[in-house]
């Protein structure tokens, strides 16, 4: 459990699937991703299982972000990737998604900073954001990542910015 001024950040649990679905089935949340919001609880359960695998295999993973009243408001965290992206591989990607009613309050930055601090001994932490996703680019910069380069996402043909933490 990581605690910040406003947030509780913990590993996903199987029981979180409805809350996760509620977040990730919203097209607004997927606007700068691949425009493929979740369509079923089964997808949400699969996603949580993938995070449980990340915790076990790599000691990282996306984490549930809750307010101090224990309400699920989104997720944030590192994902280990051995895919080749932007000519890099074996990196930890910082990501986050929040419910729209939580946007614009500095929550993604607060969660990201706490997570980066928790994992401060880890090398090869990066962040990727569509150039169009102004909020996400700002979060990465405010969390201390440094812009490295632009590259074309092979899946949607759009430009992404690549950032590194260390
Ligand atoms: C990206 C996301 C997590 C940002 O969360 P957040 O808690 O609102 O971020 P913060 O409040 O910490 O910072 C956002 C910054 O972007 C700005 N911003 C937010 N929306 C914006 C928009 N549509 N256009 C321009 N700037 C915007 C905010 O004003 C703030 O700027 P500031 O620091 O200068 O005040 C949230 O928008 C989200 O969940 N989006 C959908 C999922 C997503 O795109 N994830 C990232 C994939 S790479």
PDB file of N, CA, C and O in Angstrom, residues 122-165:
ATOM      1  N   UNK A 122      14.562   1.178  -9.410  1.00  0.00           N
ATOM      2  CA  UNK A 122      14.371   0.503 -10.696  1.00  0.00           C
ATOM      3  C   UNK A 122      14.941   1.354 -11.828  1.00  0.00           C
ATOM      4  O   UNK A 122      14.743   2.566 -11.849  1.00  0.00           O
ATOM      5  N   UNK A 123      15.629   0.707 -12.771  1.00  0.00           N
ATOM      6  CA  UNK A 123      16.152   1.431 -13.943  1.00  0.00           C
ATOM      7  C   UNK A 123      15.207   1.206 -15.121  1.00  0.00           C
ATOM      8  O   UNK A 123      14.366   0.314 -15.092  1.00  0.00           O
ATOM      9  N   UNK A 124      15.412   1.990 -16.183  1.00  0.00           N
ATOM     10  CA  UNK A 124      14.637   1.835 -17.430  1.00  0.00           C
ATOM     11  C   UNK A 124      13.140   2.093 -17.258  1.00  0.00           C
ATOM     12  O   UNK A 124      12.311   1.354 -17.780  1.00  0.00           O
ATOM     13  N   UNK A 125      12.825   3.139 -16.527  1.00  0.00           N
ATOM     14  CA  UNK A 125      11.429   3.567 -16.430  1.00  0.00           C
ATOM     15  C   UNK A 125      11.172   4.608 -17.528  1.00  0.00           C
ATOM     16  O   UNK A 125      11.961   5.552 -17.695  1.00  0.00           O
ATOM     17  N   UNK A 126      10.099   4.399 -18.280  1.00  0.00           N
ATOM     18  CA  UNK A 126       9.789   5.349 -19.348  1.00  0.00           C
ATOM     19  C   UNK A 126       8.306   5.708 -19.306  1.00  0.00           C
ATOM     20  O   UNK A 126       7.520   5.107 -18.557  1.00  0.00           O
ATOM     21  N   UNK A 127       7.925   6.666 -20.116  1.00  0.00           N
ATOM     22  CA  UNK A 127       6.517   7.041 -20.263  1.00  0.00           C
ATOM     23  C   UNK A 127       6.252   7.314 -21.732  1.00  0.00           C
ATOM     24  O   UNK A 127       7.121   7.835 -22.434  1.00  0.00           O
ATOM     25  N   UNK A 128       5.068   6.937 -22.184  1.00  0.00           N
ATOM     26  CA  UNK A 128       4.712   7.112 -23.589  1.00  0.00           C
ATOM     27  C   UNK A 128       3.362   7.833 -23.621  1.00  0.00           C
ATOM     28  O   UNK A 128       2.421   7.411 -22.945  1.00  0.00           O
ATOM     29  N   UNK A 129       3.256   8.894 -24.402  1.00  0.00           N
ATOM     30  CA  UNK A 129       1.968   9.593 -24.527  1.00  0.00           C
ATOM     31  C   UNK A 129       1.791  10.071 -25.954  1.00  0.00           C
ATOM     32  O   UNK A 129       2.740  10.569 -26.575  1.00  0.00           O
ATOM     33  N   UNK A 130       0.580   9.938 -26.455  1.00  0.00           N
ATOM     34  CA  UNK A 130       0.260  10.498 -27.760  1.00  0.00           C
ATOM     35  C   UNK A 130       0.561  11.993 -27.719  1.00  0.00           C
ATOM     36  O   UNK A 130       0.269  12.657 -26.715  1.00  0.00           O
ATOM     37  N   UNK A 131       1.116  12.536 -28.795  1.00  0.00           N
ATOM     38  CA  UNK A 131       1.419  13.977 -28.789  1.00  0.00           C
ATOM     39  C   UNK A 131       0.140  14.788 -28.581  1.00  0.00           C
ATOM     40  O   UNK A 131       0.189  15.909 -28.082  1.00  0.00           O
ATOM     41  N   UNK A 132      -1.004  14.223 -28.943  1.00  0.00           N
ATOM     42  CA  UNK A 132      -2.281  14.941 -28.808  1.00  0.00           C
ATOM     43  C   UNK A 132      -2.806  14.946 -27.371  1.00  0.00           C
ATOM     44  O   UNK A 132      -3.691  15.726 -27.042  1.00  0.00           O
ATOM     45  N   UNK A 133      -2.291  14.056 -26.549  1.00  0.00           N
ATOM     46  CA  UNK A 133      -2.802  13.908 -25.185  1.00  0.00           C
ATOM     47  C   UNK A 133      -2.062  14.870 -24.244  1.00  0.00           C
ATOM     48  O   UNK A 133      -1.158  14.496 -23.492  1.00  0.00           O
ATOM     49  N   UNK A 134      -2.499  16.130 -24.290  1.00  0.00           N
ATOM     50  CA  UNK A 134      -1.793  17.190 -23.552  1.00  0.00           C
ATOM     51  C   UNK A 134      -1.690  16.854 -22.059  1.00  0.00           C
ATOM     52  O   UNK A 134      -0.634  16.995 -21.459  1.00  0.00           O
ATOM     53  N   UNK A 135      -2.812  16.401 -21.473  1.00  0.00           N
ATOM     54  CA  UNK A 135      -2.822  16.134 -20.028  1.00  0.00           C
ATOM     55  C   UNK A 135      -1.778  15.077 -19.673  1.00  0.00           C
ATOM     56  O   UNK A 135      -1.005  15.242 -18.726  1.00  0.00           O
ATOM     57  N   UNK A 136      -1.710  14.013 -20.452  1.00  0.00           N
ATOM     58  CA  UNK A 136      -0.773  12.937 -20.136  1.00  0.00           C
ATOM     59  C   UNK A 136       0.682  13.394 -20.298  1.00  0.00           C
ATOM     60  O   UNK A 136       1.543  13.066 -19.472  1.00  0.00           O
ATOM     61  N   UNK A 137       0.953  14.165 -21.346  1.00  0.00           N
ATOM     62  CA  UNK A 137       2.321  14.688 -21.518  1.00  0.00           C
ATOM     63  C   UNK A 137       2.700  15.549 -20.314  1.00  0.00           C
ATOM     64  O   UNK A 137       3.821  15.462 -19.816  1.00  0.00           O
ATOM     65  N   UNK A 138       1.741  16.344 -19.842  1.00  0.00           N
ATOM     66  CA  UNK A 138       2.031  17.200 -18.686  1.00  0.00           C
ATOM     67  C   UNK A 138       2.304  16.367 -17.436  1.00  0.00           C
ATOM     68  O   UNK A 138       3.189  16.685 -16.646  1.00  0.00           O
ATOM     69  N   UNK A 139       1.520  15.311 -17.252  1.00  0.00           N
ATOM     70  CA  UNK A 139       1.706  14.467 -16.064  1.00  0.00           C
ATOM     71  C   UNK A 139       3.117  13.866 -16.067  1.00  0.00           C
ATOM     72  O   UNK A 139       3.802  13.852 -15.041  1.00  0.00           O
ATOM     73  N   UNK A 140       3.549  13.370 -17.226  1.00  0.00           N
ATOM     74  CA  UNK A 140       4.880  12.747 -17.291  1.00  0.00           C
ATOM     75  C   UNK A 140       5.967  13.767 -16.939  1.00  0.00           C
ATOM     76  O   UNK A 140       6.879  13.470 -16.160  1.00  0.00           O
ATOM     77  N   UNK A 141       5.837  14.960 -17.482  1.00  0.00           N
ATOM     78  CA  UNK A 141       6.856  15.988 -17.212  1.00  0.00           C
ATOM     79  C   UNK A 141       6.816  16.409 -15.740  1.00  0.00           C
ATOM     80  O   UNK A 141       7.854  16.475 -15.071  1.00  0.00           O
ATOM     81  N   UNK A 142       5.592  16.622 -15.225  1.00  0.00           N
ATOM     82  CA  UNK A 142       5.479  17.054 -13.815  1.00  0.00           C
ATOM     83  C   UNK A 142       5.953  15.967 -12.850  1.00  0.00           C
ATOM     84  O   UNK A 142       6.322  16.252 -11.717  1.00  0.00           O
ATOM     85  N   UNK A 143       5.940  14.715 -13.317  1.00  0.00           N
ATOM     86  CA  UNK A 143       6.377  13.611 -12.453  1.00  0.00           C
ATOM     87  C   UNK A 143       7.886  13.393 -12.536  1.00  0.00           C
ATOM     88  O   UNK A 143       8.416  12.486 -11.900  1.00  0.00           O
ATOM     89  N   UNK A 144       8.550  14.197 -13.365  1.00  0.00           N
ATOM     90  CA  UNK A 144      10.014  14.143 -13.408  1.00  0.00           C
ATOM     91  C   UNK A 144      10.604  13.380 -14.574  1.00  0.00           C
ATOM     92  O   UNK A 144      11.816  13.150 -14.615  1.00  0.00           O
ATOM     93  N   UNK A 145       9.782  12.979 -15.540  1.00  0.00           N
ATOM     94  CA  UNK A 145      10.340  12.294 -16.703  1.00  0.00           C
ATOM     95  C   UNK A 145      10.833  13.337 -17.712  1.00  0.00           C
ATOM     96  O   UNK A 145      10.366  14.468 -17.739  1.00  0.00           O
ATOM     97  N   UNK A 146      11.777  12.907 -18.515  1.00  0.00           N
ATOM     98  CA  UNK A 146      12.422  13.814 -19.471  1.00  0.00           C
ATOM     99  C   UNK A 146      12.074  13.364 -20.886  1.00  0.00           C
ATOM    100  O   UNK A 146      12.201  12.166 -21.214  1.00  0.00           O
ATOM    101  N   UNK A 147      11.675  14.305 -21.720  1.00  0.00           N
ATOM    102  CA  UNK A 147      11.337  13.996 -23.117  1.00  0.00           C
ATOM    103  C   UNK A 147      12.584  13.500 -23.862  1.00  0.00           C
ATOM    104  O   UNK A 147      13.654  14.093 -23.749  1.00  0.00           O
ATOM    105  N   UNK A 148      12.428  12.416 -24.619  1.00  0.00           N
ATOM    106  CA  UNK A 148      13.552  11.878 -25.394  1.00  0.00           C
ATOM    107  C   UNK A 148      13.313  12.018 -26.899  1.00  0.00           C
ATOM    108  O   UNK A 148      14.118  12.601 -27.611  1.00  0.00           O
ATOM    109  N   UNK A 149      12.212  11.480 -27.404  1.00  0.00           N
ATOM    110  CA  UNK A 149      11.962  11.588 -28.851  1.00  0.00           C
ATOM    111  C   UNK A 149      10.513  11.276 -29.198  1.00  0.00           C
ATOM    112  O   UNK A 149       9.746  10.821 -28.351  1.00  0.00           O
ATOM    113  N   UNK A 150      10.196  11.509 -30.459  1.00  0.00           N
ATOM    114  CA  UNK A 150       8.878  11.156 -31.000  1.00  0.00           C
ATOM    115  C   UNK A 150       9.022   9.908 -31.842  1.00  0.00           C
ATOM    116  O   UNK A 150      10.054   9.721 -32.479  1.00  0.00           O
ATOM    117  N   UNK A 151       7.993   9.108 -31.887  1.00  0.00           N
ATOM    118  CA  UNK A 151       8.002   7.946 -32.768  1.00  0.00           C
ATOM    119  C   UNK A 151       6.574   7.655 -33.213  1.00  0.00           C
ATOM    120  O   UNK A 151       5.617   8.109 -32.574  1.00  0.00           O
ATOM    121  N   UNK A 152       6.461   6.919 -34.306  1.00  0.00           N
ATOM    122  CA  UNK A 152       5.125   6.614 -34.814  1.00  0.00           C
ATOM    123  C   UNK A 152       4.654   5.301 -34.202  1.00  0.00           C
ATOM    124  O   UNK A 152       5.367   4.299 -34.225  1.00  0.00           O
ATOM    125  N   UNK A 153       3.444   5.345 -33.642  1.00  0.00           N
ATOM    126  CA  UNK A 153       2.860   4.135 -33.073  1.00  0.00           C
ATOM    127  C   UNK A 153       2.464   3.211 -34.223  1.00  0.00           C
ATOM    128  O   UNK A 153       1.642   3.593 -35.066  1.00  0.00           O
ATOM    129  N   UNK A 154       3.043   2.004 -34.282  1.00  0.00           N
ATOM    130  CA  UNK A 154       2.736   1.114 -35.406  1.00  0.00           C
ATOM    131  C   UNK A 154       1.275   0.659 -35.433  1.00  0.00           C
ATOM    132  O   UNK A 154       0.764   0.274 -36.485  1.00  0.00           O
ATOM    133  N   UNK A 155       0.583   0.756 -34.292  1.00  0.00           N
ATOM    134  CA  UNK A 155      -0.809   0.273 -34.277  1.00  0.00           C
ATOM    135  C   UNK A 155      -1.764   1.312 -34.882  1.00  0.00           C
ATOM    136  O   UNK A 155      -2.610   0.969 -35.692  1.00  0.00           O
ATOM    137  N   UNK A 156      -1.613   2.584 -34.501  1.00  0.00           N
ATOM    138  CA  UNK A 156      -2.583   3.563 -35.035  1.00  0.00           C
ATOM    139  C   UNK A 156      -1.952   4.623 -35.948  1.00  0.00           C
ATOM    140  O   UNK A 156      -2.634   5.530 -36.412  1.00  0.00           O
ATOM    141  N   UNK A 157      -0.632   4.512 -36.178  1.00  0.00           N
ATOM    142  CA  UNK A 157       0.023   5.444 -37.105  1.00  0.00           C
ATOM    143  C   UNK A 157       0.163   6.861 -36.567  1.00  0.00           C
ATOM    144  O   UNK A 157       0.536   7.775 -37.302  1.00  0.00           O
ATOM    145  N   UNK A 158      -0.109   7.047 -35.269  1.00  0.00           N
ATOM    146  CA  UNK A 158      -0.034   8.403 -34.704  1.00  0.00           C
ATOM    147  C   UNK A 158       1.308   8.644 -34.016  1.00  0.00           C
ATOM    148  O   UNK A 158       1.962   7.695 -33.574  1.00  0.00           O
ATOM    149  N   UNK A 159       1.665   9.913 -33.876  1.00  0.00           N
ATOM    150  CA  UNK A 159       2.911  10.236 -33.186  1.00  0.00           C
ATOM    151  C   UNK A 159       2.746  10.126 -31.672  1.00  0.00           C
ATOM    152  O   UNK A 159       1.757  10.615 -31.121  1.00  0.00           O
ATOM    153  N   UNK A 160       3.730   9.512 -31.046  1.00  0.00           N
ATOM    154  CA  UNK A 160       3.810   9.438 -29.586  1.00  0.00           C
ATOM    155  C   UNK A 160       5.088  10.121 -29.123  1.00  0.00           C
ATOM    156  O   UNK A 160       6.087  10.118 -29.854  1.00  0.00           O
ATOM    157  N   UNK A 161       5.062  10.636 -27.920  1.00  0.00           N
ATOM    158  CA  UNK A 161       6.291  11.119 -27.276  1.00  0.00           C
ATOM    159  C   UNK A 161       6.805  10.058 -26.325  1.00  0.00           C
ATOM    160  O   UNK A 161       6.032   9.428 -25.603  1.00  0.00           O
ATOM    161  N   UNK A 162       8.121   9.889 -26.320  1.00  0.00           N
ATOM    162  CA  UNK A 162       8.785   8.941 -25.426  1.00  0.00           C
ATOM    163  C   UNK A 162       9.552   9.720 -24.362  1.00  0.00           C
ATOM    164  O   UNK A 162      10.314  10.634 -24.688  1.00  0.00           O
ATOM    165  N   UNK A 163       9.340   9.374 -23.114  1.00  0.00           N
ATOM    166  CA  UNK A 163      10.014  10.042 -21.989  1.00  0.00           C
ATOM    167  C   UNK A 163      10.777   8.991 -21.173  1.00  0.00           C
ATOM    168  O   UNK A 163      10.372   7.831 -21.138  1.00  0.00           O
ATOM    169  N   UNK A 164      11.824   9.430 -20.502  1.00  0.00           N
ATOM    170  CA  UNK A 164      12.549   8.513 -19.609  1.00  0.00           C
ATOM    171  C   UNK A 164      12.741   9.146 -18.238  1.00  0.00           C
ATOM    172  O   UNK A 164      12.886  10.359 -18.126  1.00  0.00           O
ATOM    173  N   UNK A 165      12.751   8.275 -17.230  1.00  0.00           N
ATOM    174  CA  UNK A 165      12.904   8.760 -15.861  1.00  0.00           C
ATOM    175  C   UNK A 165      14.352   8.689 -15.401  1.00  0.00           C
ATOM    176  O   UNK A 165      14.807   9.497 -14.628  1.00  0.00           O
TER     177      UNK A 165
END
